Amino acid sequence: MNALHSLATLVKPVENNPVLNISIFLAFVAITLVIVIRSGRNNKTAADYYTGGRSFTGPQNGFAIAGDYLSAASFLGIVGAIAVSGYDGFMYSIGFLVAWLVALLLVAELMRNTGKFTMADVLSFRLRQGPVRVAAATTTLAVCFFYLLAQMAGAGGLVSLLLGINDKLGQSIVVTIVGALMIVYVLVGGMKGTTWVQIVKAFLLIIGAFAMTIWVLAINGFSLSNLLDSAVSVSSAGAGILAPGLKYGTNPLDFISLALALVLGTAGLPHVLMRFYTVPTAKEARRSVVWAIWLIGAFYIFTLVLGFGAASLVGADTVLAAPGGVNSAAPLLALALGGPLLLGFISAIAFATILAVVAGITITAATSFAHDIYGSVIKKGKGNPDDEVKVARRTVVVIGVLAIAGGIGVQGQNIAFLVALAFAVAASANLPTILYSLFWRGFTTRGAVWSMYGGLASAVLLIIFSPVFSGTETSMFGADVNFAIFPLSNPGIVSIPLGFFLGWLGSVTSTVKESPKLAAEMSVRSLTGHGAEKAVEH
């Protein structure tokens, strides 16, 4: 143990090399742009642009789901959370992983069988098209906006650490470049190009995390026990880093609320649900989720080693003092292990992670607006699919500009809560409506609308009046401003049951009964796949 501890103290962070970092990142951008341009040549129909012609296999889509799901928050945030909070930080990854069982058992196959391009296709199948599609598009855009803003702000924070750019102008330029690349990826490649970027990024991320995991274990004699002992020996919390309570000890309800949002929110995330439509059959949808579970599960095991590796080799105090805060744990560990070259590779992966995730979110939001609002509500389903795709492309540009402006605007703010809020909205507004639509024939249009708007409004209002916004040193408005009347940092424990309750209440009080014939048709289609959209042949 003494030898290991002395080794930890000898591993001095080597001087950062911004030029090397940006060179590796530019190489990744060049490769992925070639992939996107080649993929975009085959975008001839709406199905091509929205779902990649439903041409991806289960394993390919599993990698793409992993690429979509393993965001910068997953990679940088969880490694940092484990490095600083130990056991409590690892509980984040458990929540993220267990969530896939809900998606696999309740949602993936049935959504693929019933829908066409978006979540709203399923929700409006047997209900009134107009109000349900508008509500579904509203919740989709809200979740996408919260997620997108967090990723764009993460790009600004990450660059301050990796490239040594600490002034706001430099960070703003980087956020603008990320936003511009995202627009190009989605405009040129559509879903097919975006999917291949996510597959490449997932492969690199898992390989990079695996290599660092083996390196950390090698330093500790391939003994997890030695690694944990090393982390305990340098932690100010001592053995407390291995026990629950370091982060959530004062308010266990906060952890339960967060866990509910993470576990139930995944099955309602629009950009994850949309991935089920890129495969040719329900069987492939099922296979893709199984692949995703294995890939994501392996990755989160790696984060356990990397988090405690950062705690022992870098130290929680050093991590918190770095420009990126907890998000700097993984890059600082890479710097301590392999010097500037490994840091450059991990930096490129982190940037690639942000690019791939924002591209997936953007095409989901654009598809929802073009297909659900323009095509189904404004044109009442009689529009030209080519015009719909043109609207989607224009929406991509608008969303990109808004994301850039938002990312620049929130620089310096503590907006880590936005990812958890996106999960809370997905669990409160989307999941109840999806489950009721698939499994309850008595569900009505009023129930769907009440559930979606009620879940969205309650989640957003509760987060505004929580300690996340005011009343503490880590709040957005600091400790000087205090209007926090809701004691928890995540609204899930209240807003999720409320979303289910409103869906039930709206349905049982509705005087307009829905078509039993459509309900029966939806039940048959969801279970058998009869009449589902097939792959596009070229």
Coordinates of C-alpha atoms in Angstrom, one line a residue, residues 36 49-51 61 63-71 117-118 140-141 143-145 147-149 151-152 178-179 181-187 189-199 201 269-278 351-369 392 395-396 399-400 403:
V36 CA -21.7 12.3 -42.6
Y49 CA -33.9 11.7 -43.2
Y50 CA -35.8 11.0 -40.0
T51 CA -35.0 7.3 -39.4
N61 CA -28.4 0.7 -33.2
F63 CA -23.9 1.3 -30.3
A64 CA -25.8 4.4 -31.5
I65 CA -28.1 4.3 -28.5
A66 CA -25.0 4.0 -26.3
G67 CA -23.5 7.0 -28.2
D68 CA -26.7 9.0 -27.7
Y69 CA -27.1 8.1 -24.0
L70 CA -23.5 8.3 -22.8
S71 CA -23.4 12.1 -22.8
F117 CA -41.1 8.7 -36.8
T118 CA -41.8 10.3 -33.3
T140 CA -40.3 16.8 -26.6
L141 CA -38.9 20.3 -27.4
V143 CA -36.7 17.9 -22.8
C144 CA -34.5 18.5 -25.9
F145 CA -33.9 22.1 -24.9
Y147 CA -30.6 18.5 -22.5
L148 CA -29.1 20.6 -25.3
L149 CA -28.4 23.6 -23.1
Q151 CA -24.4 19.9 -23.3
M152 CA -23.6 23.3 -24.9
V178 CA -19.7 23.2 -31.6
G179 CA -23.2 24.5 -32.6
L181 CA -20.7 21.6 -36.5
M182 CA -23.9 20.2 -35.0
I183 CA -26.0 22.0 -37.6
V184 CA -23.8 20.7 -40.5
Y185 CA -24.0 17.1 -39.2
V186 CA -27.8 17.1 -39.0
L187 CA -28.4 19.1 -42.2
G189 CA -26.3 13.6 -42.8
G190 CA -29.8 13.4 -41.3
M191 CA -30.5 10.5 -39.0
K192 CA -28.2 8.2 -41.0
G193 CA -25.2 10.5 -40.7
T194 CA -26.0 11.3 -37.0
T195 CA -26.2 7.6 -36.2
W196 CA -22.8 6.8 -37.7
V197 CA -21.3 9.6 -35.7
Q198 CA -22.8 8.2 -32.6
I199 CA -21.5 4.7 -33.4
K201 CA -18.1 8.1 -30.8
L269 CA -36.5 10.6 -23.5
P270 CA -37.5 11.6 -27.1
H271 CA -34.1 11.2 -28.6
V272 CA -33.7 7.7 -27.2
L273 CA -37.3 6.7 -28.2
M274 CA -36.6 7.9 -31.8
R275 CA -33.7 5.4 -32.0
F276 CA -36.2 2.5 -32.0
Y277 CA -37.5 3.7 -35.4
T278 CA -34.2 3.3 -37.1
F351 CA -15.8 16.9 -27.4
A352 CA -17.0 14.1 -29.7
T353 CA -19.4 13.0 -27.0
I354 CA -20.9 16.5 -26.9
L355 CA -21.1 16.7 -30.7
A356 CA -22.8 13.4 -31.1
V357 CA -25.3 13.9 -28.4
V358 CA -26.3 17.4 -29.5
A359 CA -26.7 16.2 -33.0
G360 CA -29.1 13.4 -31.9
I361 CA -31.1 15.8 -29.7
T362 CA -31.3 18.3 -32.5
I363 CA -32.6 16.0 -35.2
T364 CA -35.2 14.7 -32.7
A365 CA -36.5 18.2 -31.9
A366 CA -36.5 19.2 -35.6
T367 CA -38.4 16.0 -36.5
S368 CA -41.0 16.5 -33.8
F369 CA -41.7 20.1 -35.0
A392 CA -37.1 20.0 -40.5
T395 CA -35.8 24.0 -37.8
V396 CA -32.4 22.5 -37.3
I399 CA -32.5 25.1 -32.9
G400 CA -28.8 25.4 -33.5
A403 CA -28.6 26.4 -28.6

